[in-house]
Coordinates of C-alpha atoms in Angstrom, one line a residue:
M1 CA 17.3 -30.8 -58.0
Y2 CA 16.1 -30.7 -54.4
H3 CA 18.7 -28.0 -53.5
F4 CA 17.6 -25.9 -56.5
L5 CA 14.0 -26.0 -55.4
V6 CA 14.9 -25.0 -51.9
K7 CA 17.0 -22.1 -53.1
T8 CA 14.3 -21.0 -55.5
Q9 CA 11.6 -21.1 -52.7
A10 CA 13.9 -19.1 -50.4
F11 CA 14.4 -16.5 -53.1
L12 CA 10.7 -16.2 -53.7
I13 CA 10.0 -15.8 -49.9
V14 CA 12.7 -13.1 -49.6
S15 CA 11.5 -11.3 -52.7
T16 CA 7.9 -11.3 -51.4
V17 CA 9.0 -9.8 -48.1
I18 CA 11.0 -7.1 -49.9
L19 CA 8.0 -6.3 -52.1
Q20 CA 5.8 -6.1 -49.0
V21 CA 8.2 -3.7 -47.3
V22 CA 8.5 -1.5 -50.4
S23 CA 4.8 -1.4 -50.9
T24 CA 4.1 -0.3 -47.3
T25 CA 7.0 2.3 -47.1
P26 CA 6.1 5.8 -48.3
L27 CA 8.0 6.9 -51.3
A28 CA 10.7 9.5 -50.8
A29 CA 8.5 12.1 -52.5
E30 CA 5.9 11.4 -49.9
Q31 CA 8.2 12.1 -47.0
P32 CA 7.7 15.4 -45.1
Q33 CA 9.7 18.0 -47.0
R34 CA 12.1 20.3 -45.2
P35 CA 11.8 23.6 -47.0
N36 CA 14.3 26.5 -46.7
I37 CA 12.8 29.0 -44.3
I38 CA 13.0 32.8 -44.5
V39 CA 11.4 34.9 -41.8
I40 CA 11.1 38.6 -43.0
M41 CA 10.5 40.8 -40.0
A42 CA 9.7 44.5 -40.6
D43 CA 10.1 47.1 -37.9
D44 CA 7.2 49.2 -36.8
L45 CA 5.1 48.1 -39.8
G46 CA 1.4 48.5 -39.0
Y47 CA -1.5 46.3 -40.1
G48 CA -2.8 49.0 -42.4
D49 CA 0.6 49.9 -43.9
V50 CA 0.4 47.4 -46.7
S51 CA -2.0 47.5 -49.6
C52 CA -3.1 43.9 -49.3
N53 CA -4.5 44.9 -45.9
G54 CA -6.3 47.8 -47.3
A55 CA -3.8 50.7 -47.6
T56 CA -4.8 53.0 -50.5
E57 CA -2.3 55.9 -50.1
L58 CA 0.7 53.7 -51.2
K59 CA 1.3 50.4 -52.9
T60 CA 3.3 47.4 -51.7
P61 CA 3.2 45.2 -54.8
H62 CA 5.8 42.6 -53.7
I63 CA 4.1 42.1 -50.3
D64 CA 0.8 41.9 -52.1
Q65 CA 2.1 39.2 -54.4
L66 CA 3.4 37.3 -51.4
A67 CA -0.1 37.4 -50.0
A68 CA -1.7 36.5 -53.3
E69 CA 0.5 33.4 -53.5
G70 CA 0.2 32.4 -49.9
M71 CA -1.9 32.8 -46.7
R72 CA -2.7 36.2 -45.4
F73 CA -3.7 36.3 -41.7
T74 CA -6.2 38.8 -40.4
S75 CA -5.3 37.8 -36.8
G76 CA -1.5 37.5 -37.1
Y77 CA 0.4 39.0 -34.1
C78 CA 3.7 39.7 -32.6
S79 CA 3.9 39.2 -28.8
A80 CA 4.8 42.7 -27.7
S81 CA 4.4 46.2 -29.0
T82 CA 8.1 47.1 -28.8
C83 CA 11.0 45.5 -30.6
T84 CA 13.3 43.9 -28.1
P85 CA 10.6 41.9 -26.3
T86 CA 9.1 40.7 -29.5
R87 CA 12.5 39.6 -30.9
Y88 CA 13.3 37.9 -27.6
S89 CA 10.0 36.0 -27.8
F90 CA 10.3 35.2 -31.4
L91 CA 13.7 33.6 -31.0
T92 CA 13.1 31.9 -27.6
G93 CA 9.5 31.0 -27.9
T94 CA 8.9 32.4 -24.4
Y95 CA 7.0 35.5 -23.4
A96 CA 9.5 38.3 -22.8
F97 CA 7.8 39.3 -19.5
R98 CA 9.2 36.1 -18.1
G99 CA 12.8 37.1 -18.8
K100 CA 15.2 39.7 -17.4
R101 CA 16.1 43.0 -19.0
T102 CA 13.8 42.3 -21.9
G103 CA 12.7 45.9 -22.3
I104 CA 14.0 48.2 -25.1
A105 CA 17.7 47.5 -25.0
P106 CA 20.2 50.5 -24.5
P107 CA 23.3 50.8 -26.8
N108 CA 25.6 49.0 -24.4
S109 CA 23.2 46.2 -23.4
P110 CA 24.9 42.9 -22.7
A111 CA 23.4 39.8 -24.5
I112 CA 19.9 39.3 -23.3
I113 CA 19.5 35.8 -24.6
K114 CA 22.2 33.8 -22.8
P115 CA 24.4 31.0 -24.3
G116 CA 22.7 27.7 -24.0
T117 CA 19.2 29.0 -24.4
E118 CA 17.2 27.0 -26.9
T119 CA 16.1 29.2 -29.8
I120 CA 14.4 28.9 -33.2
A121 CA 18.0 29.0 -34.7
S122 CA 19.4 26.3 -32.5
I123 CA 16.4 24.1 -33.1
L124 CA 16.7 24.4 -36.9
R125 CA 20.4 24.0 -36.9
R126 CA 20.0 20.8 -35.0
G127 CA 17.7 19.8 -37.8
G128 CA 20.4 20.3 -40.4
Y129 CA 19.7 23.9 -41.4
A130 CA 22.4 26.5 -42.0
T131 CA 21.3 29.5 -40.0
A132 CA 21.8 33.3 -40.3
V133 CA 20.4 36.5 -39.0
I134 CA 20.9 39.6 -41.1
G135 CA 19.7 43.1 -40.1
K136 CA 18.6 44.6 -36.9
W137 CA 19.5 42.7 -33.7
H138 CA 18.7 44.9 -30.6
L139 CA 19.1 42.0 -28.2
G140 CA 22.4 43.0 -26.7
L141 CA 26.0 41.7 -27.2
G142 CA 28.7 40.5 -24.9
G143 CA 28.8 39.3 -21.3
D144 CA 27.4 41.0 -18.2
E145 CA 29.9 43.8 -18.7
G146 CA 28.4 44.7 -22.1
P147 CA 29.9 44.7 -25.6
D148 CA 33.6 45.1 -26.3
W149 CA 33.2 47.1 -29.4
N150 CA 36.9 46.8 -30.4
G151 CA 37.2 43.1 -29.6
D152 CA 35.1 40.0 -29.8
L153 CA 31.4 40.7 -29.5
K154 CA 30.3 37.6 -27.8
P155 CA 28.1 36.1 -26.6
G156 CA 25.8 37.0 -29.4
P157 CA 23.8 35.3 -32.2
L158 CA 26.5 32.7 -32.8
E159 CA 26.2 31.5 -29.2
I160 CA 22.4 30.8 -29.5
G161 CA 22.2 28.9 -32.7
F162 CA 23.1 31.1 -35.7
D163 CA 26.0 30.0 -37.9
T164 CA 26.6 33.6 -39.1
C165 CA 25.3 37.1 -38.6
F166 CA 25.6 40.5 -40.2
L167 CA 24.0 43.0 -37.9
L168 CA 22.9 46.5 -37.0
P169 CA 23.8 45.8 -33.4
T170 CA 21.2 48.0 -31.6
T171 CA 18.6 50.0 -33.4
N172 CA 19.5 53.0 -35.6
D173 CA 18.1 55.7 -33.4
R174 CA 20.7 54.5 -30.9
V175 CA 24.5 54.5 -31.3
P176 CA 26.8 53.2 -32.7
Q177 CA 26.3 53.3 -36.5
V178 CA 28.5 50.3 -37.4
Y179 CA 27.9 46.8 -38.6
V180 CA 28.7 43.6 -36.7
H181 CA 29.8 40.6 -38.7
D182 CA 29.8 37.5 -36.6
H183 CA 32.0 38.6 -33.6
R184 CA 33.6 41.7 -34.9
V185 CA 32.9 45.2 -36.2
P186 CA 34.2 45.1 -39.8
N187 CA 36.6 47.8 -41.1
L188 CA 37.5 49.0 -37.6
D189 CA 40.8 50.9 -37.5
P190 CA 42.8 50.1 -34.3
A191 CA 44.1 53.6 -34.4
D192 CA 40.6 55.0 -34.1
P193 CA 38.9 52.8 -31.5
L194 CA 35.2 52.8 -31.0
W195 CA 33.8 54.1 -27.7
V196 CA 30.1 53.9 -26.7
G197 CA 28.8 55.5 -23.5
T198 CA 25.9 57.1 -21.7
K199 CA 27.6 60.4 -20.8
K200 CA 28.9 63.1 -23.0
P201 CA 32.6 62.3 -23.7
S202 CA 33.8 65.9 -23.8
P203 CA 32.3 69.4 -23.4
D204 CA 32.7 70.1 -27.1
H205 CA 31.2 66.9 -28.3
P206 CA 28.5 67.8 -31.0
T207 CA 25.0 66.8 -30.1
G208 CA 21.5 67.4 -31.4
I209 CA 21.1 70.1 -28.8
T210 CA 24.3 72.0 -29.2
H211 CA 24.5 71.6 -33.0
R212 CA 20.8 71.4 -33.9
D213 CA 21.1 73.8 -36.8
T214 CA 23.4 71.3 -38.6
L215 CA 20.9 68.5 -38.6
K216 CA 19.4 67.2 -41.9
M217 CA 16.6 65.6 -39.9
D218 CA 15.6 67.4 -36.7
W219 CA 14.5 65.6 -33.5
S220 CA 11.1 66.1 -31.8
H221 CA 11.9 64.4 -28.5
G222 CA 14.8 62.5 -26.9
H223 CA 17.0 61.7 -29.9
N224 CA 19.4 64.5 -29.4
S225 CA 22.8 63.1 -28.4
T226 CA 25.6 62.1 -30.8
I227 CA 25.2 63.2 -34.4
H228 CA 26.0 60.9 -37.3
N229 CA 25.1 61.5 -40.9
G230 CA 23.3 64.7 -39.9
I231 CA 21.0 62.9 -37.5
S232 CA 21.3 62.9 -33.7
R233 CA 20.8 59.7 -31.8
I234 CA 20.2 58.2 -28.3
G235 CA 23.6 57.7 -26.5
F236 CA 27.1 58.8 -27.2
Y237 CA 30.0 57.4 -29.2
T238 CA 33.3 58.4 -30.7
G239 CA 35.8 56.8 -33.0
G240 CA 35.3 53.9 -35.4
H241 CA 34.9 56.3 -38.3
A242 CA 36.1 53.9 -41.0
A243 CA 33.5 51.3 -39.8
R244 CA 30.5 53.7 -39.8
F245 CA 27.7 53.2 -42.3
R246 CA 25.3 55.6 -44.1
D247 CA 21.6 55.3 -43.0
E248 CA 20.5 55.4 -46.6
D249 CA 22.4 52.2 -47.4
L250 CA 21.0 49.8 -44.8
A251 CA 18.3 48.1 -46.9
D252 CA 20.8 47.5 -49.7
K253 CA 23.3 46.0 -47.3
W254 CA 20.7 43.6 -45.8
V255 CA 19.7 42.4 -49.3
E256 CA 23.3 42.0 -50.4
K257 CA 24.3 39.9 -47.4
S258 CA 21.1 37.8 -47.6
N259 CA 21.7 37.1 -51.3
E260 CA 25.2 35.9 -50.4
F261 CA 23.9 33.6 -47.7
I262 CA 21.2 32.2 -50.0
A263 CA 23.7 31.6 -52.8
K264 CA 26.2 29.9 -50.5
N265 CA 23.5 27.5 -49.0
K266 CA 21.2 27.0 -52.0
D267 CA 22.0 23.2 -52.1
N268 CA 21.1 22.5 -48.5
P269 CA 18.3 23.6 -46.1
F270 CA 18.8 27.1 -44.7
F271 CA 17.0 29.4 -42.2
L272 CA 17.4 33.1 -42.8
F273 CA 16.1 35.7 -40.3
F274 CA 15.9 38.8 -42.4
S275 CA 15.5 41.5 -39.8
S276 CA 14.7 44.8 -41.6
H277 CA 15.2 48.2 -39.9
D278 CA 12.5 49.7 -42.1
I279 CA 10.3 51.5 -41.1
H280 CA 11.9 52.4 -37.7
V281 CA 13.2 55.9 -37.0
P282 CA 15.3 57.6 -38.2
R283 CA 13.5 56.9 -41.5
I284 CA 16.2 57.6 -44.1
P285 CA 15.5 55.5 -47.1
H286 CA 17.9 55.3 -50.0
E287 CA 17.8 58.3 -52.3
R288 CA 16.1 56.2 -55.0
F289 CA 13.1 55.7 -52.8
Q290 CA 12.8 59.3 -51.4
G291 CA 9.7 61.0 -52.7
K292 CA 8.2 57.8 -54.0
T293 CA 5.0 58.3 -51.8
K294 CA 3.1 61.3 -50.7
L295 CA 3.4 60.2 -47.0
G296 CA 6.9 61.4 -46.5
F297 CA 9.9 59.4 -45.5
R298 CA 7.7 57.0 -43.5
G299 CA 5.8 56.0 -46.6
D300 CA 9.0 55.9 -48.6
A301 CA 10.5 53.5 -46.1
I302 CA 7.5 51.2 -46.5
V303 CA 8.2 51.1 -50.3
E304 CA 11.8 50.4 -49.6
F305 CA 10.9 47.5 -47.4
D306 CA 8.5 46.2 -50.1
W307 CA 11.5 46.4 -52.5
C308 CA 13.5 44.2 -50.1
V309 CA 10.8 41.6 -50.2
G310 CA 10.8 41.6 -53.9
E311 CA 14.6 41.3 -54.1
L312 CA 14.6 38.2 -51.8
M313 CA 11.9 36.6 -53.9
K314 CA 13.8 37.3 -57.1
T315 CA 16.9 35.7 -55.6
L316 CA 14.9 32.6 -54.7
K317 CA 13.7 32.3 -58.3
E318 CA 17.2 32.8 -59.7
H319 CA 18.4 29.8 -57.6
D320 CA 15.4 27.6 -58.4
L321 CA 14.3 27.8 -54.7
D322 CA 11.0 29.5 -55.3
E323 CA 9.0 26.3 -54.5
K324 CA 11.5 25.0 -52.0
T325 CA 11.2 27.9 -49.5
L326 CA 8.7 28.8 -46.8
V327 CA 8.5 32.6 -46.4
V328 CA 7.0 34.2 -43.4
L329 CA 6.4 38.0 -43.3
C330 CA 5.6 39.7 -40.1
S331 CA 6.5 42.8 -38.0
D332 CA 8.0 43.3 -34.6
N333 CA 5.2 45.6 -33.4
G334 CA 2.6 48.0 -34.7
P335 CA 3.0 51.5 -36.1
V336 CA 4.1 54.8 -34.6
L337 CA 4.2 58.1 -36.5
D338 CA 6.2 60.6 -34.4
D339 CA 8.8 58.4 -32.6
G340 CA 11.4 61.1 -31.9
Y341 CA 12.1 62.8 -35.2
Q342 CA 10.5 65.5 -37.3
D343 CA 10.1 63.5 -40.5
D344 CA 6.6 64.7 -41.4
A345 CA 5.0 61.4 -40.6
I346 CA 2.0 63.0 -39.0
E347 CA 1.8 66.1 -41.2
K348 CA 1.8 64.0 -44.5
N349 CA -0.2 61.0 -43.2
G350 CA -3.5 62.2 -44.8
K351 CA -6.1 59.5 -45.1
H352 CA -3.6 56.7 -44.4
R353 CA -4.4 54.6 -41.4
A354 CA -1.2 52.8 -40.3
G355 CA -3.1 50.5 -37.8
G356 CA -5.8 49.7 -40.3
P357 CA -9.2 49.3 -38.5
F358 CA -7.5 49.0 -35.0
S359 CA -6.7 51.4 -32.3
G360 CA -3.3 51.8 -30.7
G361 CA 0.2 51.2 -32.1
K362 CA 3.7 50.8 -30.8
Y363 CA 4.0 50.9 -27.0
S364 CA 0.3 49.8 -26.4
V365 CA -1.6 46.6 -25.9
Y366 CA -4.5 47.8 -28.1
E367 CA -4.8 45.6 -31.1
G368 CA -2.9 48.1 -33.3
G369 CA 0.2 47.5 -31.2
T370 CA 0.5 43.8 -31.8
R371 CA -1.8 42.8 -34.7
T372 CA 0.4 43.3 -37.8
P373 CA 0.8 42.1 -41.3
F374 CA 1.4 38.3 -41.2
I375 CA 1.8 36.2 -44.4
T376 CA 3.0 32.7 -45.1
R377 CA 4.0 31.6 -48.6
W378 CA 5.3 28.2 -49.7
K379 CA 4.4 27.8 -53.4
G380 CA 2.9 24.5 -54.2
H381 CA 2.3 23.7 -50.5
I382 CA 0.1 26.6 -49.2
N383 CA -3.1 27.2 -51.1
P384 CA -3.6 30.9 -51.4
G385 CA -6.2 32.4 -49.2
V386 CA -7.1 34.4 -46.1
S387 CA -7.2 33.0 -42.6
D388 CA -8.7 34.5 -39.4
E389 CA -6.8 32.0 -37.2
V390 CA -4.8 33.5 -34.4
V391 CA -1.1 33.0 -35.0
C392 CA 1.9 34.8 -33.4
T393 CA 5.6 35.2 -34.0
I394 CA 6.2 33.5 -30.7
D395 CA 4.8 30.3 -32.2
L396 CA 7.4 30.1 -35.0
A397 CA 9.9 28.3 -32.8
A398 CA 7.7 25.3 -32.1
S399 CA 5.9 25.4 -35.5
L400 CA 9.0 25.5 -37.6
G401 CA 10.8 23.1 -35.3
A402 CA 8.0 20.7 -36.1
L403 CA 8.4 21.3 -39.8
A404 CA 12.1 20.4 -39.4
G405 CA 11.2 17.2 -37.5
Q406 CA 12.6 18.5 -34.2
T407 CA 11.4 17.9 -30.7
I408 CA 11.3 20.9 -28.4
P409 CA 12.9 20.2 -25.0
E410 CA 10.6 20.4 -22.0
D411 CA 12.3 23.4 -20.5
A412 CA 12.5 25.4 -23.7
C413 CA 10.1 27.6 -25.7
L414 CA 7.7 27.8 -22.8
D415 CA 5.0 29.7 -24.6
S416 CA 5.4 28.6 -28.2
F417 CA 2.6 26.5 -29.7
N418 CA 2.8 24.3 -32.7
V419 CA 0.4 26.0 -35.1
L420 CA 2.1 24.7 -38.2
D421 CA -1.1 23.4 -39.9
A422 CA -2.6 26.9 -39.5
L423 CA 0.5 28.5 -40.9
L424 CA 0.3 26.2 -43.9
G425 CA -3.3 26.9 -44.4
K426 CA -4.5 23.3 -43.8
P427 CA -8.3 22.9 -43.7
Y428 CA -9.8 22.9 -40.2
A429 CA -6.4 23.7 -38.7
G430 CA -6.7 25.8 -35.5
G431 CA -4.5 28.6 -34.3
R432 CA -3.9 29.5 -30.7
G433 CA -6.8 29.6 -28.3
H434 CA -5.4 32.5 -26.3
L435 CA -2.6 35.1 -26.6
V436 CA -1.0 37.4 -24.1
Q437 CA 0.2 40.7 -25.5
Q438 CA 2.5 43.1 -23.6
D439 CA 4.0 46.5 -24.2
N440 CA 7.6 46.6 -23.0
G441 CA 9.6 44.5 -20.6
A442 CA 7.7 43.5 -17.5
S443 CA 5.7 46.7 -17.0
G444 CA 2.5 45.2 -15.8
T445 CA 0.6 46.1 -18.9
Y446 CA -1.0 43.2 -20.7
G447 CA -3.6 42.2 -23.1
L448 CA -5.2 38.8 -23.2
R449 CA -7.2 37.7 -26.2
V450 CA -9.4 34.6 -25.9
G451 CA -11.6 34.1 -28.9
N452 CA -13.3 37.5 -29.5
W453 CA -12.8 38.6 -25.9
K454 CA -9.9 40.9 -25.1
L455 CA -8.9 41.8 -21.5
H456 CA -6.7 44.7 -20.8
R457 CA -4.7 44.8 -17.5
S458 CA -2.9 48.0 -16.8
D459 CA -1.4 48.0 -13.3
R460 CA -0.2 51.6 -13.9
K461 CA -3.8 52.6 -14.9
R462 CA -2.4 54.4 -17.9
A463 CA -2.7 53.6 -21.6
R464 CA -0.2 54.6 -24.3
N465 CA -1.1 55.5 -27.9
V466 CA -4.8 54.9 -27.9
N467 CA -4.9 56.7 -31.3
V468 CA -1.7 56.4 -33.2
E469 CA -2.5 59.1 -35.7
A470 CA -3.2 61.6 -33.0
E471 CA -0.4 60.3 -30.8
L472 CA -2.5 60.4 -27.6
A473 CA -0.3 59.0 -24.8
N474 CA -0.6 58.1 -21.1
T475 CA -4.4 58.2 -21.1
P476 CA -6.0 57.3 -17.7
V477 CA -7.8 53.9 -17.8
P478 CA -9.2 51.4 -15.3
Q479 CA -6.8 48.6 -14.3
Y480 CA -9.0 46.1 -16.1
Q481 CA -11.0 46.6 -19.3
L482 CA -13.0 44.1 -21.4
F483 CA -13.7 44.4 -25.1
Q484 CA -15.5 42.4 -27.8
L485 CA -13.2 42.5 -30.8
D486 CA -15.8 41.2 -33.3
K487 CA -18.1 44.1 -32.4
D488 CA -15.6 46.6 -31.3
P489 CA -12.2 46.2 -33.1
Q490 CA -11.1 49.7 -32.0
E491 CA -11.5 48.7 -28.3
T492 CA -13.5 51.8 -27.4
N493 CA -16.4 50.3 -25.4
N494 CA -15.4 48.7 -22.1
V495 CA -17.9 46.0 -21.3
A496 CA -16.4 44.7 -18.1
E497 CA -19.5 45.8 -16.1
K498 CA -21.9 44.3 -18.6
Y499 CA -20.1 40.9 -18.6
P500 CA -18.5 40.7 -15.1
E501 CA -18.3 36.9 -15.2
V502 CA -16.2 37.0 -18.4
A503 CA -14.0 39.8 -17.0
Q504 CA -13.4 37.8 -13.8
R505 CA -12.6 34.6 -15.8
L506 CA -10.1 36.3 -18.0
Q507 CA -8.5 38.1 -15.1
K508 CA -7.9 34.7 -13.4
Q509 CA -6.7 33.2 -16.6
L510 CA -4.1 35.9 -17.2
A511 CA -2.9 35.8 -13.6
K512 CA -2.5 32.0 -13.9
I513 CA -0.5 32.3 -17.2
I514 CA 1.9 34.8 -15.6
A515 CA 2.2 32.8 -12.3
D516 CA 2.6 29.4 -14.0
G517 CA 5.8 30.4 -15.9
R518 CA 4.7 28.7 -19.1
T519 CA 1.7 27.9 -21.3
R520 CA 3.1 25.2 -23.6
K521 CA 2.4 21.8 -22.2
P522 CA 5.6 19.8 -21.7

């Protein structure tokens, strides 16, 4: 009897301990969830190019629905007003002006982000995510000697955290017009090798200058070298004919490959960087979108991009992933109308204001160059609304890393802040307190936003694209200008002399940010 009582007492003690542990341990449903993540990055899409931000001359219903079901940011930014530096900063979490060769990459650029660099992809893969980039790359491929177009194209995305990629290797106004799947150009015929160079390969090589009368889209400046699909480009290439694509099919291909990736990984967490080429030049949307707007091919390309967003959302629903996926929509920089081709973007623009209420656009540090559409949507987790918190694509590395439960190494993502609560629309969540904006590479042209103050620093004392609709470029400006964004969103009234103490403080703050080499605290 004694032994029975002892065993019974021991059982009750153990049971009590177990019950106490269970009662104090959060249920599995209460554990932080790891959603799938899709970052949809448009190319050259301005703040005012979508109807949820006020566009009236065209409609973007799928983007509007994304905004209606999520958080639309009125102060959402990319970090640079050109594509290569923004993409570098988005992936690495570090301002591009700190890196080397981070300006607009030429066709034969070697890989700009070196193997071993921590990126948003490597962080999420470490957290158990399958990772893919599909669409425009424009961050170089290959070692220091540049890409081997007929061999293994590495290093590239797979060496910095992506499991797979299907790419437009450069940008479509630059050669070559071929895809890259993982490390190879698909469908390449060894008997017709691909050559890419900076000089005309032969005297009779057709170009946009020598064969201008054959072009289906004429150039306005620059883009007048090798002709493909009736359009001349930057740079020269020959061969690879079986591997070449048609401009009109790019958007369909990105959706097709993205759907394949989502279907393959629907049962496990995945990260997809959907890197659209729309609405970058040459703007050649698929025939079914041509003429859908009164704004010409630029407007039609916006509608095509909106369709891509809708197709991705439809795929998520088909796989019951609609409430299990965080979607972030953004752009790599602000708008430009004439960017080298005569596609009637200016002539048919009418009342449309691509930059919305802001001045500037692509290539400038005025707000229109870096303040873009920015939307987060995670159904059931983000309460729909509008936020004026300052968030930036450079913050996605630290923020999404935190969502995946990952710690960022001290020497990585040097300027990426964890603004996850702001991205998820949490009450009283703050965005970033300051943001540096740049134009291209390390040109010495910066913008620094701190609250409603905005400092411009232009070491060349020239400003580009002050008015994107009128395409004013290289306007003389003082080295430093100060603006009050809440009172002067178009940055037309320089108040540096009126508020000299603010101007001096921001000048010192910007200089320190540049000199310190980082802004994220280790």
